Short mmCIF file of N, CA, C and O and ligand atoms in Angstrom, two decimals:
data_model
loop_
_atom_site.label_atom_id
_atom_site.label_comp_id
_atom_site.label_asym_id
_atom_site.label_seq_id
_atom_site.Cartn_x
_atom_site.Cartn_y
_atom_site.Cartn_z
N UNK A 1 -21.32 -2.32 -24.64
CA UNK A 1 -22.26 -3.71 -24.89
C UNK A 1 -22.45 -4.60 -23.76
O UNK A 1 -21.82 -4.61 -22.62
N UNK A 2 -23.22 -5.21 -24.10
CA UNK A 2 -24.09 -5.94 -23.17
C UNK A 2 -23.48 -7.43 -23.11
O UNK A 2 -22.53 -7.80 -24.26
N UNK A 3 -23.29 -8.27 -22.48
CA UNK A 3 -22.87 -10.08 -22.34
C UNK A 3 -23.36 -10.99 -22.62
O UNK A 3 -24.55 -10.84 -21.01
N UNK A 4 -23.53 -11.85 -22.83
CA UNK A 4 -24.29 -12.77 -22.98
C UNK A 4 -24.18 -13.88 -21.72
O UNK A 4 -23.07 -13.80 -20.98
N UNK A 5 -25.47 -14.10 -20.94
CA UNK A 5 -25.07 -14.68 -19.87
C UNK A 5 -25.02 -14.10 -18.80
O UNK A 5 -24.61 -14.56 -17.56
N UNK A 6 -24.86 -13.31 -18.87
CA UNK A 6 -24.69 -12.31 -17.81
C UNK A 6 -25.58 -11.69 -16.64
O UNK A 6 -26.86 -10.48 -17.80
N UNK A 7 -26.24 -11.75 -16.04
CA UNK A 7 -27.64 -11.72 -15.21
C UNK A 7 -27.42 -9.91 -14.77
O UNK A 7 -28.59 -9.74 -14.96
N UNK A 8 -26.28 -9.50 -14.94
CA UNK A 8 -26.15 -7.78 -14.29
C UNK A 8 -26.18 -7.28 -16.08
O UNK A 8 -27.58 -6.32 -15.50
N UNK A 9 -26.15 -8.02 -16.91
CA UNK A 9 -26.40 -7.17 -18.24
C UNK A 9 -27.80 -6.90 -18.33
O UNK A 9 -28.21 -5.78 -18.60
N UNK A 10 -28.66 -8.15 -17.98
CA UNK A 10 -29.90 -8.44 -18.10
C UNK A 10 -30.48 -7.32 -17.60
O UNK A 10 -31.94 -6.74 -17.68
N UNK A 11 -30.16 -7.64 -15.81
CA UNK A 11 -30.84 -6.78 -15.25
C UNK A 11 -30.99 -4.84 -15.44
O UNK A 11 -31.83 -4.16 -15.46
N UNK A 12 -29.72 -4.94 -15.85
CA UNK A 12 -29.12 -3.43 -16.37
C UNK A 12 -29.98 -2.74 -17.38
O UNK A 12 -30.06 -2.19 -17.44
N UNK A 13 -30.07 -3.57 -18.06
CA UNK A 13 -31.00 -3.59 -19.28
C UNK A 13 -32.41 -3.05 -19.62
O UNK A 13 -32.87 -3.42 -20.38
N UNK A 14 -33.11 -4.03 -18.05
CA UNK A 14 -34.38 -3.92 -18.58
C UNK A 14 -35.20 -5.46 -18.41
O UNK A 14 -36.25 -6.07 -19.08
N UNK A 15 -33.92 -6.45 -19.07
CA UNK A 15 -34.28 -7.46 -19.29
C UNK A 15 -34.99 -8.78 -18.32
O UNK A 15 -35.87 -9.41 -18.49
N UNK A 16 -34.63 -8.73 -17.09
CA UNK A 16 -34.98 -8.82 -15.75
C UNK A 16 -35.04 -8.09 -15.21
O UNK A 16 -34.94 -6.89 -15.30
N UNK A 17 -36.71 -8.02 -14.32
CA UNK A 17 -37.36 -6.92 -13.32
C UNK A 17 -36.22 -6.37 -11.93
O UNK A 17 -35.88 -7.76 -12.48
N UNK A 18 -36.53 -5.38 -11.80
CA UNK A 18 -35.53 -5.06 -10.74
C UNK A 18 -36.23 -4.25 -10.13
O UNK A 18 -37.23 -3.25 -10.32
N UNK A 19 -35.93 -3.74 -8.78
CA UNK A 19 -36.45 -2.53 -7.63
C UNK A 19 -35.42 -1.72 -8.06
O UNK A 19 -34.74 -1.31 -7.81
N UNK A 20 -36.08 -0.30 -8.95
CA UNK A 20 -35.15 0.75 -9.54
C UNK A 20 -35.12 1.58 -9.06
O UNK A 20 -36.18 2.17 -8.90
N UNK A 21 -34.29 1.56 -8.80
CA UNK A 21 -34.45 3.49 -7.44
C UNK A 21 -33.61 4.71 -8.52
O UNK A 21 -34.11 5.85 -8.17
N UNK A 22 -33.01 4.37 -9.77
CA UNK A 22 -32.87 5.78 -10.89
C UNK A 22 -31.69 4.39 -11.99
O UNK A 22 -31.97 3.44 -12.11
N UNK A 23 -32.26 5.14 -12.87
CA UNK A 23 -31.87 4.45 -13.93
C UNK A 23 -31.52 6.09 -15.09
O UNK A 23 -32.76 6.95 -15.51
N UNK A 24 -30.78 6.09 -15.88
CA UNK A 24 -30.25 6.64 -16.88
C UNK A 24 -30.01 5.96 -18.14
O UNK A 24 -29.99 4.79 -18.23
N UNK A 25 -29.17 6.27 -19.11
CA UNK A 25 -28.61 6.15 -20.46
C UNK A 25 -27.47 4.86 -20.77
O UNK A 25 -27.63 4.13 -20.65
N UNK A 26 -27.00 4.87 -19.30
CA UNK A 26 -25.75 4.59 -18.86
C UNK A 26 -25.85 3.46 -17.78
O UNK A 26 -25.28 3.05 -17.97
N UNK A 27 -26.75 4.09 -16.37
CA UNK A 27 -26.69 3.41 -15.17
C UNK A 27 -28.07 2.70 -14.77
O UNK A 27 -28.92 3.97 -15.58
N UNK A 28 -28.01 1.82 -14.19
CA UNK A 28 -29.46 1.55 -13.11
C UNK A 28 -28.69 1.12 -11.92
O UNK A 28 -27.76 0.51 -11.91
N UNK A 29 -29.81 2.06 -10.84
CA UNK A 29 -29.66 1.40 -9.69
C UNK A 29 -30.58 0.96 -8.67
O UNK A 29 -31.73 0.78 -9.29
N UNK A 30 -30.21 -0.55 -8.14
CA UNK A 30 -31.71 -1.44 -7.91
C UNK A 30 -31.44 -1.75 -6.69
O UNK A 30 -29.97 -1.82 -6.15
N UNK A 31 -32.07 -2.06 -5.65
CA UNK A 31 -31.56 -2.71 -4.60
C UNK A 31 -31.20 -3.77 -4.81
O UNK A 31 -31.78 -5.21 -5.69
N UNK A 32 -30.37 -4.11 -3.58
CA UNK A 32 -29.39 -5.61 -3.71
C UNK A 32 -30.28 -6.22 -2.88
O UNK A 32 -30.98 -6.41 -2.20
N UNK A 33 -30.90 -7.73 -3.39
CA UNK A 33 -31.82 -8.98 -3.40
C UNK A 33 -31.43 -9.78 -2.02
O UNK A 33 -32.47 -9.95 -1.58
N UNK A 34 -30.46 -9.00 -1.47
CA UNK A 34 -29.11 -9.82 -0.36
C UNK A 34 -29.21 -8.90 0.64
O UNK A 34 -27.88 -8.85 0.72
N UNK A 35 -29.81 -7.97 1.24
CA UNK A 35 -29.11 -6.99 1.72
C UNK A 35 -28.39 -6.77 2.83
O UNK A 35 -29.08 -7.56 4.09
N UNK A 36 -27.19 -6.01 2.85
CA UNK A 36 -26.94 -6.18 3.99
C UNK A 36 -27.18 -5.52 5.47
O UNK A 36 -27.42 -5.93 6.41
N UNK A 37 -27.83 -4.20 4.74
CA UNK A 37 -28.56 -3.48 5.77
C UNK A 37 -29.79 -2.69 4.78
O UNK A 37 -29.93 -3.08 3.75
N UNK A 38 -31.10 -2.22 5.53
CA UNK A 38 -32.44 -1.53 4.98
C UNK A 38 -32.11 -0.96 3.98
O UNK A 38 -31.34 0.45 4.07
N UNK A 39 -32.11 -0.77 2.61
CA UNK A 39 -31.81 0.29 1.48
C UNK A 39 -30.23 -0.38 0.63
O UNK A 39 -29.99 0.52 -0.39
N UNK A 40 -29.93 -1.26 1.10
CA UNK A 40 -28.79 -1.74 0.04
C UNK A 40 -29.03 -1.86 -0.59
O UNK A 40 -29.81 -2.53 -1.56
N UNK A 41 -27.82 -0.86 -1.89
CA UNK A 41 -28.34 -0.95 -3.13
C UNK A 41 -26.76 -0.99 -4.20
O UNK A 41 -25.77 -1.26 -3.75
N UNK A 42 -27.35 -1.49 -5.99
CA UNK A 42 -26.10 -1.81 -6.15
C UNK A 42 -26.12 -0.44 -7.58
O UNK A 42 -26.99 -0.70 -8.00
N UNK A 43 -25.26 0.55 -7.89
CA UNK A 43 -25.01 0.76 -8.91
C UNK A 43 -24.63 -0.39 -10.61
O UNK A 43 -23.08 -0.82 -9.81
N UNK A 44 -25.28 -0.10 -10.91
CA UNK A 44 -25.24 -1.36 -12.06
C UNK A 44 -24.38 -0.34 -13.50
O UNK A 44 -25.82 0.14 -13.87
N UNK A 45 -23.42 -0.21 -14.31
CA UNK A 45 -23.54 0.47 -16.08
C UNK A 45 -24.56 -0.44 -16.62
O UNK A 45 -24.45 -2.10 -16.29
N UNK A 46 -24.55 -0.07 -17.63
CA UNK A 46 -26.17 -0.61 -18.22
C UNK A 46 -25.12 -1.46 -19.29
O UNK A 46 -25.27 -2.54 -20.32
N UNK A 47 -23.52 -0.90 -19.79
CA UNK A 47 -22.66 -1.79 -20.70
C UNK A 47 -21.88 -2.75 -19.65
O UNK A 47 -21.00 -2.27 -18.51
N UNK A 48 -21.59 -3.44 -20.11
CA UNK A 48 -20.32 -4.80 -19.27
C UNK A 48 -18.84 -4.67 -19.59
O UNK A 48 -18.57 -3.97 -20.04
N UNK A 49 -18.76 -4.40 -18.39
CA UNK A 49 -17.27 -4.63 -17.60
C UNK A 49 -17.36 -5.65 -16.21
O UNK A 49 -18.03 -5.11 -15.37
N UNK A 50 -16.08 -6.67 -16.53
CA UNK A 50 -15.66 -7.75 -15.60
C UNK A 50 -15.51 -6.90 -14.16
O UNK A 50 -15.86 -7.38 -13.41
N UNK A 51 -14.98 -5.69 -14.01
CA UNK A 51 -14.48 -5.18 -12.57
C UNK A 51 -14.23 -3.53 -13.17
O UNK A 51 -13.75 -3.27 -14.80
N UNK A 52 -13.57 -3.10 -12.09
CA UNK A 52 -13.03 -1.52 -12.69
C UNK A 52 -11.86 -1.43 -13.51
O UNK A 52 -11.71 -1.07 -13.99
N UNK A 53 -11.13 -2.97 -13.63
CA UNK A 53 -9.99 -3.07 -14.33
C UNK A 53 -9.87 -2.49 -15.18
O UNK A 53 -9.39 -2.21 -16.23
N UNK A 54 -11.98 -2.82 -16.03
CA UNK A 54 -12.26 -2.93 -17.12
C UNK A 54 -12.99 -1.89 -17.67
O UNK A 54 -13.03 -1.52 -18.83
N UNK A 55 -13.42 -1.18 -16.35
CA UNK A 55 -14.35 0.20 -16.51
C UNK A 55 -13.96 1.01 -17.47
O UNK A 55 -12.30 1.32 -16.97
N UNK A 56 -14.01 1.57 -18.18
CA UNK A 56 -14.13 3.09 -19.25
C UNK A 56 -13.44 4.09 -18.34
O UNK A 56 -14.50 4.17 -16.98
N UNK A 57 -12.86 4.88 -18.04
CA UNK A 57 -12.71 6.22 -17.24
C UNK A 57 -13.80 6.76 -16.63
O UNK A 57 -14.32 7.55 -16.33
N UNK A 58 -14.55 7.54 -18.12
CA UNK A 58 -15.68 7.78 -18.19
C UNK A 58 -16.58 7.49 -17.48
O UNK A 58 -17.32 7.88 -16.37
N UNK A 59 -16.96 6.29 -17.42
CA UNK A 59 -18.46 5.29 -16.74
C UNK A 59 -17.49 5.75 -15.16
O UNK A 59 -18.21 5.64 -14.65
N UNK A 60 -15.78 5.39 -15.12
CA UNK A 60 -15.97 4.66 -13.90
C UNK A 60 -16.43 6.31 -12.92
O UNK A 60 -16.77 6.30 -11.56
N UNK A 61 -15.85 7.68 -13.64
CA UNK A 61 -15.97 8.94 -12.85
C UNK A 61 -17.22 9.48 -12.39
O UNK A 61 -18.51 9.52 -11.65
N UNK A 62 -17.98 8.64 -13.93
CA UNK A 62 -19.97 8.89 -13.09
C UNK A 62 -20.34 8.05 -12.35
O UNK A 62 -21.65 8.31 -11.93
N UNK A 63 -20.25 6.78 -12.25
CA UNK A 63 -20.52 5.98 -11.78
C UNK A 63 -19.91 6.51 -9.79
O UNK A 63 -20.84 6.65 -9.51
N UNK A 64 -19.34 6.85 -9.70
CA UNK A 64 -18.52 7.92 -8.51
C UNK A 64 -19.23 9.00 -8.37
O UNK A 64 -20.31 9.51 -7.01
N UNK A 65 -19.81 9.72 -9.13
CA UNK A 65 -20.83 11.25 -9.04
C UNK A 65 -21.99 10.63 -8.95
O UNK A 65 -23.06 11.23 -7.92
N UNK A 66 -22.53 9.20 -9.63
CA UNK A 66 -24.38 8.58 -9.34
C UNK A 66 -23.95 8.26 -8.06
O UNK A 66 -25.30 8.14 -7.16
N UNK A 67 -22.90 7.52 -7.69
CA UNK A 67 -22.69 7.11 -5.95
C UNK A 67 -23.31 8.03 -4.79
O UNK A 67 -24.00 8.17 -4.55
N UNK A 68 -22.52 9.59 -5.72
CA UNK A 68 -22.78 10.95 -4.56
C UNK A 68 -24.15 11.11 -4.16
O UNK A 68 -24.64 11.72 -3.63
N UNK A 69 -24.40 11.26 -5.59
CA UNK A 69 -26.01 11.38 -5.81
C UNK A 69 -26.91 10.71 -5.04
O UNK A 69 -28.14 11.23 -4.36
N UNK A 70 -26.74 9.47 -5.14
CA UNK A 70 -27.64 8.26 -4.69
C UNK A 70 -27.46 8.47 -2.91
O UNK A 70 -28.78 8.21 -1.98
N UNK A 71 -26.90 8.35 -2.50
CA UNK A 71 -26.02 8.08 -1.23
C UNK A 71 -26.73 9.85 -0.23
O UNK A 71 -27.07 9.38 0.65
N UNK A 72 -27.35 10.81 -0.86
CA UNK A 72 -27.32 11.85 -0.31
C UNK A 72 -28.82 11.66 -0.34
O UNK A 72 -29.62 12.40 0.63
N UNK A 73 -29.39 11.25 -1.46
CA UNK A 73 -31.05 11.06 -1.35
C UNK A 73 -31.28 10.22 -0.46
O UNK A 73 -32.40 10.12 0.28
N UNK A 74 -30.71 8.93 -0.08
CA UNK A 74 -31.09 8.02 0.26
C UNK A 74 -31.01 8.15 2.21
O UNK A 74 -31.71 7.71 3.01
N UNK A 75 -29.27 9.08 2.23
CA UNK A 75 -29.59 9.68 3.40
C UNK A 75 -30.58 10.38 3.87
O UNK A 75 -31.56 9.59 5.12
N UNK A 76 -31.30 11.13 3.34
CA UNK A 76 -32.63 11.61 3.37
C UNK A 76 -33.62 10.98 3.49
O UNK A 76 -34.74 10.94 4.69
N UNK A 77 -33.89 10.21 3.05
CA UNK A 77 -34.98 9.61 2.89
C UNK A 77 -34.65 8.45 3.60
O UNK A 77 -36.08 7.94 4.63
N UNK A 78 -33.88 7.35 4.13
CA UNK A 78 -33.67 6.28 4.87
C UNK A 78 -33.53 6.56 6.08
O UNK A 78 -33.32 6.36 7.21
N UNK A 79 -33.15 8.12 6.05
CA UNK A 79 -32.44 8.45 7.69
C UNK A 79 -31.29 7.42 8.49
O UNK A 79 -31.64 6.78 9.40
N UNK A 80 -30.53 7.09 7.91
CA UNK A 80 -29.23 6.66 8.54
C UNK A 80 -28.33 7.10 8.48
O UNK A 80 -28.39 8.43 8.49
N UNK A 81 -27.21 6.64 9.48
CA UNK A 81 -25.64 7.26 9.65
C UNK A 81 -25.10 7.46 9.41
O UNK A 81 -24.52 7.81 9.91
N UNK A 82 -24.94 6.64 8.26
CA UNK A 82 -23.65 6.69 7.53
C UNK A 82 -23.78 5.96 6.28
O UNK A 82 -25.04 5.13 5.92
N UNK A 83 -22.88 5.85 5.75
CA UNK A 83 -22.56 4.57 4.36
C UNK A 83 -21.59 4.17 4.11
O UNK A 83 -20.43 4.86 4.47
N UNK A 84 -21.62 3.04 3.66
CA UNK A 84 -20.61 2.28 3.09
C UNK A 84 -20.10 2.13 1.40
O UNK A 84 -21.27 1.58 1.20
N UNK A 85 -19.57 2.62 1.11
CA UNK A 85 -19.37 1.96 -0.30
C UNK A 85 -18.73 1.28 -0.93
O UNK A 85 -17.17 1.08 -0.13
N UNK A 86 -18.60 0.09 -1.26
CA UNK A 86 -18.12 -1.41 -1.45
C UNK A 86 -17.64 -1.75 -3.02
O UNK A 86 -19.13 -1.70 -3.69
N UNK A 87 -16.58 -2.17 -3.55
CA UNK A 87 -16.42 -2.34 -4.66
C UNK A 87 -15.39 -3.63 -4.61
O UNK A 87 -13.84 -3.45 -4.96
N UNK A 88 -16.00 -4.24 -4.85
CA UNK A 88 -15.54 -5.66 -5.27
C UNK A 88 -14.79 -6.27 -6.70
O UNK A 88 -15.55 -6.28 -7.82
N UNK A 89 -13.71 -6.81 -7.03
CA UNK A 89 -13.02 -6.76 -7.92
C UNK A 89 -12.56 -8.08 -8.05
O UNK A 89 -11.14 -8.12 -7.09
N UNK A 90 -12.76 -8.91 -8.17
CA UNK A 90 -11.72 -10.40 -8.29
C UNK A 90 -12.77 -11.30 -7.31
O UNK A 90 -12.97 -11.26 -6.12
N UNK A 91 -12.64 -12.73 -7.65
CA UNK A 91 -12.79 -13.67 -6.42
C UNK A 91 -12.42 -13.86 -5.11
O UNK A 91 -12.84 -13.90 -3.94
N UNK A 92 -11.29 -13.22 -5.03
CA UNK A 92 -10.64 -13.10 -3.45
C UNK A 92 -11.04 -12.09 -3.06
O UNK A 92 -10.89 -11.99 -2.29
N UNK A 93 -11.63 -11.12 -3.57
CA UNK A 93 -12.00 -9.98 -2.68
C UNK A 93 -13.43 -9.84 -2.47
O UNK A 93 -14.02 -9.17 -2.06
N UNK A 94 -13.87 -10.92 -2.34
CA UNK A 94 -15.03 -11.42 -2.51
C UNK A 94 -16.40 -11.41 -3.90
O UNK A 94 -17.62 -10.90 -3.60
N UNK A 95 -15.88 -10.71 -4.83
CA UNK A 95 -16.81 -10.67 -6.23
C UNK A 95 -17.48 -11.87 -6.67
O UNK A 95 -16.53 -12.42 -7.23
N UNK A 96 -18.84 -11.46 -6.37
CA UNK A 96 -19.30 -13.03 -6.82
C UNK A 96 -19.74 -12.34 -8.40
O UNK A 96 -20.40 -14.13 -8.88
N UNK A 97 -20.34 -12.35 -8.50
CA UNK A 97 -21.12 -11.35 -10.34
C UNK A 97 -20.41 -10.82 -10.63
O UNK A 97 -19.50 -9.72 -10.49
N UNK A 98 -19.17 -11.08 -11.85
CA UNK A 98 -18.18 -10.54 -12.73
C UNK A 98 -18.54 -9.71 -13.37
O UNK A 98 -18.73 -9.30 -15.03
N UNK A 99 -19.65 -8.37 -12.77
CA UNK A 99 -20.31 -7.68 -13.88
C UNK A 99 -19.55 -6.22 -12.47
O UNK A 99 -20.67 -6.39 -11.98
N UNK A 100 -19.03 -4.82 -12.90
CA UNK A 100 -18.74 -3.84 -12.46
C UNK A 100 -20.29 -3.81 -11.49
O UNK A 100 -21.28 -3.66 -12.17
N UNK A 101 -19.81 -3.33 -10.41
CA UNK A 101 -21.35 -2.65 -9.85
C UNK A 101 -20.31 -2.10 -8.25
O UNK A 101 -19.37 -2.39 -7.40
N UNK A 102 -21.09 -1.32 -7.91
CA UNK A 102 -21.02 -0.50 -6.75
C UNK A 102 -21.68 -0.55 -5.41
O UNK A 102 -22.96 -0.24 -5.84
N UNK A 103 -21.87 -1.19 -4.09
CA UNK A 103 -22.57 -1.37 -3.45
C UNK A 103 -22.55 -0.14 -2.93
O UNK A 103 -21.49 0.62 -1.98
N UNK A 104 -24.38 0.40 -2.21
CA UNK A 104 -24.61 1.35 -2.03
C UNK A 104 -25.55 1.02 -0.74
O UNK A 104 -25.60 0.29 -0.07
N UNK A 105 -24.27 1.32 0.82
CA UNK A 105 -25.28 0.53 2.04
C UNK A 105 -25.09 1.11 3.27
O UNK A 105 -24.30 1.93 4.33
N UNK A 106 -26.28 1.83 3.27
CA UNK A 106 -26.76 2.75 4.37
C UNK A 106 -26.30 1.55 5.96
O UNK A 106 -26.52 0.27 6.17
N UNK A 107 -25.84 2.59 6.62
CA UNK A 107 -25.32 2.04 8.27
C UNK A 107 -26.44 2.38 9.06
O UNK A 107 -26.10 3.81 8.71
N UNK A 108 -27.04 2.43 10.18
CA UNK A 108 -27.60 2.59 11.44
C UNK A 108 -27.06 2.13 12.13
O UNK A 108 -26.54 1.54 12.95
N UNK A 109 -27.47 3.26 13.58
CA UNK A 109 -26.54 2.91 14.71
C UNK A 109 -27.14 1.39 15.31
O UNK A 109 -28.36 0.94 14.64
N UNK A 110 -26.13 0.36 15.70
CA UNK A 110 -26.53 -0.80 16.21
C UNK A 110 -27.27 -1.33 15.06
O UNK A 110 -27.94 -2.41 15.54
N UNK A 111 -26.59 -1.41 13.53
CA UNK A 111 -27.40 -2.37 12.47
C UNK A 111 -26.38 -3.73 12.67
O UNK A 111 -26.85 -4.97 11.99
N UNK A 112 -25.69 -4.54 13.26
CA UNK A 112 -25.15 -5.27 13.61
C UNK A 112 -24.08 -5.80 12.59
O UNK A 112 -23.42 -7.01 12.65
N UNK A 113 -24.17 -5.02 11.45
CA UNK A 113 -23.14 -5.50 10.47
C UNK A 113 -21.57 -5.29 10.27
O UNK A 113 -21.40 -4.19 11.51
N UNK A 114 -20.45 -5.92 9.69
CA UNK A 114 -19.20 -5.31 10.26
C UNK A 114 -18.45 -5.86 9.09
O UNK A 114 -18.46 -6.21 8.52
N UNK A 115 -18.28 -3.99 8.14
CA UNK A 115 -18.09 -3.92 6.82
C UNK A 115 -16.33 -3.74 7.41
O UNK A 115 -16.02 -2.41 7.43
N UNK A 116 -15.63 -4.78 8.20
CA UNK A 116 -13.86 -4.51 8.47
C UNK A 116 -12.81 -5.39 8.25
O UNK A 116 -13.26 -5.87 7.50
N UNK A 117 -12.07 -5.18 8.27
CA UNK A 117 -10.68 -5.62 7.94
C UNK A 117 -9.99 -5.88 10.29
O UNK A 117 -9.96 -4.82 10.43
N UNK A 118 -8.81 -6.53 9.76
CA UNK A 118 -8.69 -6.55 11.07
C UNK A 118 -7.34 -5.21 10.59
O UNK A 118 -6.33 -6.12 9.54
N UNK A 119 -6.32 -5.38 11.21
CA UNK A 119 -5.64 -4.29 11.48
C UNK A 119 -4.20 -5.14 11.55
O UNK A 119 -4.08 -5.67 12.51
N UNK A 120 -3.45 -5.03 10.59
CA UNK A 120 -1.86 -5.64 10.75
C UNK A 120 -1.59 -4.60 10.99
O UNK A 120 -1.50 -3.90 11.79
N UNK A 121 0.03 -5.35 11.81
CA UNK A 121 1.26 -4.07 12.14
C UNK A 121 2.29 -4.40 12.21
O UNK A 121 3.31 -4.96 12.19
N UNK A 122 2.61 -4.19 10.33
CA UNK A 122 3.68 -4.52 9.75
C UNK A 122 5.07 -3.56 10.19
O UNK A 122 4.44 -2.54 10.95
N UNK A 123 6.18 -3.76 10.49
CA UNK A 123 7.30 -2.83 10.49
C UNK A 123 6.96 -1.76 9.70
O UNK A 123 7.09 -2.52 8.43
N UNK A 124 8.39 -0.95 9.71
CA UNK A 124 8.41 -0.25 8.72
C UNK A 124 9.19 -0.27 7.74
O UNK A 124 9.25 0.21 6.48
N UNK A 125 9.74 -1.27 7.72
CA UNK A 125 10.69 -2.26 6.83
C UNK A 125 10.05 -3.13 6.16
O UNK A 125 10.09 -3.03 4.44
N UNK A 126 8.81 -3.18 6.60
CA UNK A 126 7.84 -4.10 5.96
C UNK A 126 7.09 -3.28 5.33
O UNK A 126 6.81 -3.43 3.55
N UNK A 127 6.65 -1.90 5.24
CA UNK A 127 5.68 -1.36 4.76
C UNK A 127 7.04 -0.69 3.58
O UNK A 127 6.41 -0.24 2.46
N UNK A 128 8.12 0.15 4.06
CA UNK A 128 9.02 0.34 3.32
C UNK A 128 9.27 -1.04 1.89
O UNK A 128 9.20 -0.17 0.44
N UNK A 129 9.23 -2.19 1.82
CA UNK A 129 8.91 -2.89 1.16
C UNK A 129 8.27 -3.27 0.23
O UNK A 129 8.04 -3.23 -0.79
N UNK A 130 6.97 -3.18 0.86
CA UNK A 130 5.91 -3.05 0.06
C UNK A 130 5.66 -1.94 -0.62
O UNK A 130 5.56 -2.05 -1.60
N UNK A 131 6.15 -0.88 -0.34
CA UNK A 131 5.89 0.93 -1.10
C UNK A 131 6.88 0.08 -2.32
O UNK A 131 6.38 0.34 -3.33
N UNK A 132 8.22 -0.11 -2.27
CA UNK A 132 9.13 -0.48 -3.26
C UNK A 132 8.74 -1.52 -4.44
O UNK A 132 8.66 -1.32 -4.83
N UNK A 133 7.86 -2.32 -3.73
CA UNK A 133 7.07 -3.46 -4.70
C UNK A 133 6.19 -2.54 -5.80
O UNK A 133 6.45 -3.04 -6.70
N UNK A 134 5.46 -1.69 -5.32
CA UNK A 134 4.36 -0.64 -6.50
C UNK A 134 5.01 -0.02 -6.88
O UNK A 134 4.92 0.07 -8.08
N UNK A 135 5.54 0.96 -6.10
CA UNK A 135 6.59 2.29 -7.15
C UNK A 135 7.76 2.11 -7.58
O UNK A 135 7.85 3.78 -7.88
N UNK A 136 8.64 1.62 -7.15
CA UNK A 136 9.79 1.86 -8.12
C UNK A 136 10.04 0.43 -8.72
O UNK A 136 10.14 -0.27 -8.78
P1 LIG B 1 -20.22 -9.12 -5.42
O1 LIG B 1 -20.45 -10.47 -4.34
O2 LIG B 1 -20.06 -9.38 -6.87
O3 LIG B 1 -19.54 -7.22 -5.06
O4 LIG B 1 -22.07 -9.15 -5.21
C1 LIG B 1 -23.24 -8.83 -5.48
C2 LIG B 1 -24.25 -8.81 -4.92
O5 LIG B 1 -25.18 -9.19 -5.96
C3 LIG B 1 -24.79 -9.41 -3.88
O6 LIG B 1 -24.75 -9.19 -2.65
C4 LIG B 1 -26.23 -10.42 -3.93
O7 LIG B 1 -26.43 -9.66 -3.30
C5 LIG B 1 -26.15 -9.12 -5.53
N1 LIG B 1 -27.25 -10.08 -6.29
C6 LIG B 1 -27.16 -11.60 -7.23
N2 LIG B 1 -27.82 -11.66 -7.65
C7 LIG B 1 -28.77 -10.86 -7.51
C8 LIG B 1 -29.93 -10.18 -8.41
O8 LIG B 1 -30.10 -11.13 -9.38
N3 LIG B 1 -30.36 -9.53 -8.11
C9 LIG B 1 -30.59 -8.08 -7.43
N4 LIG B 1 -31.05 -7.01 -6.93
N5 LIG B 1 -29.23 -8.70 -6.36
C10 LIG B 1 -28.28 -9.08 -6.94
ZN1 LIG B 2 -22.69 -7.72 -17.74
#
C-alpha cells in the first residue's frame, strides 16, 4: 500500500522520476540526491512502511538479498574499496524520510567520510545491567 504525501512512495512507484539503478515488482533502487560518496544509493520498497519495525518479514528478507546483489554489482562497476549499509529508524537515529530505506554507501580509500561512532567504555556491571534490561 502507498501512503499519501510520502515522497518515497511516489519515487518508488514511479510517480516522481528518479535515477533508477534497479526495479522489480517490490523494490526500486535509486541514486541518493545528497550522496555521501559517489554511487550512494537507496533501496526503497514500493509498499509503504515507516521503518523496519513495520516492514513485513518477507520484504525485510528480500531487501537484504537485494542489497547484497546491488553492492556486488556496484563494487564491480564503481571500483570502490568497501561498502556501508546504513538503515535509520526514528528521528533520534537520523531518519529524515519516514519510508523504510536502506542506504548503500560505496566507500573509497580517503573519501573523507566518517560513518562511525565514538566507542564507549562501560564497566562489566553496566553491560550486565543492559543485558538484563533487554533479555531478562
Ligand atoms: P534518512 O536520513 O531518512 O536515513 O535518509 C534519507 C535520504 O534520502 C538522504 O540521504 C537524502 O539525501 C535522500 N533523499 C531525500 N529526498 C530525496 C529525493 O527526493 N530523492 C532522492 N533520490 N533522495 C532523497
Ligand atoms: Zn512511503
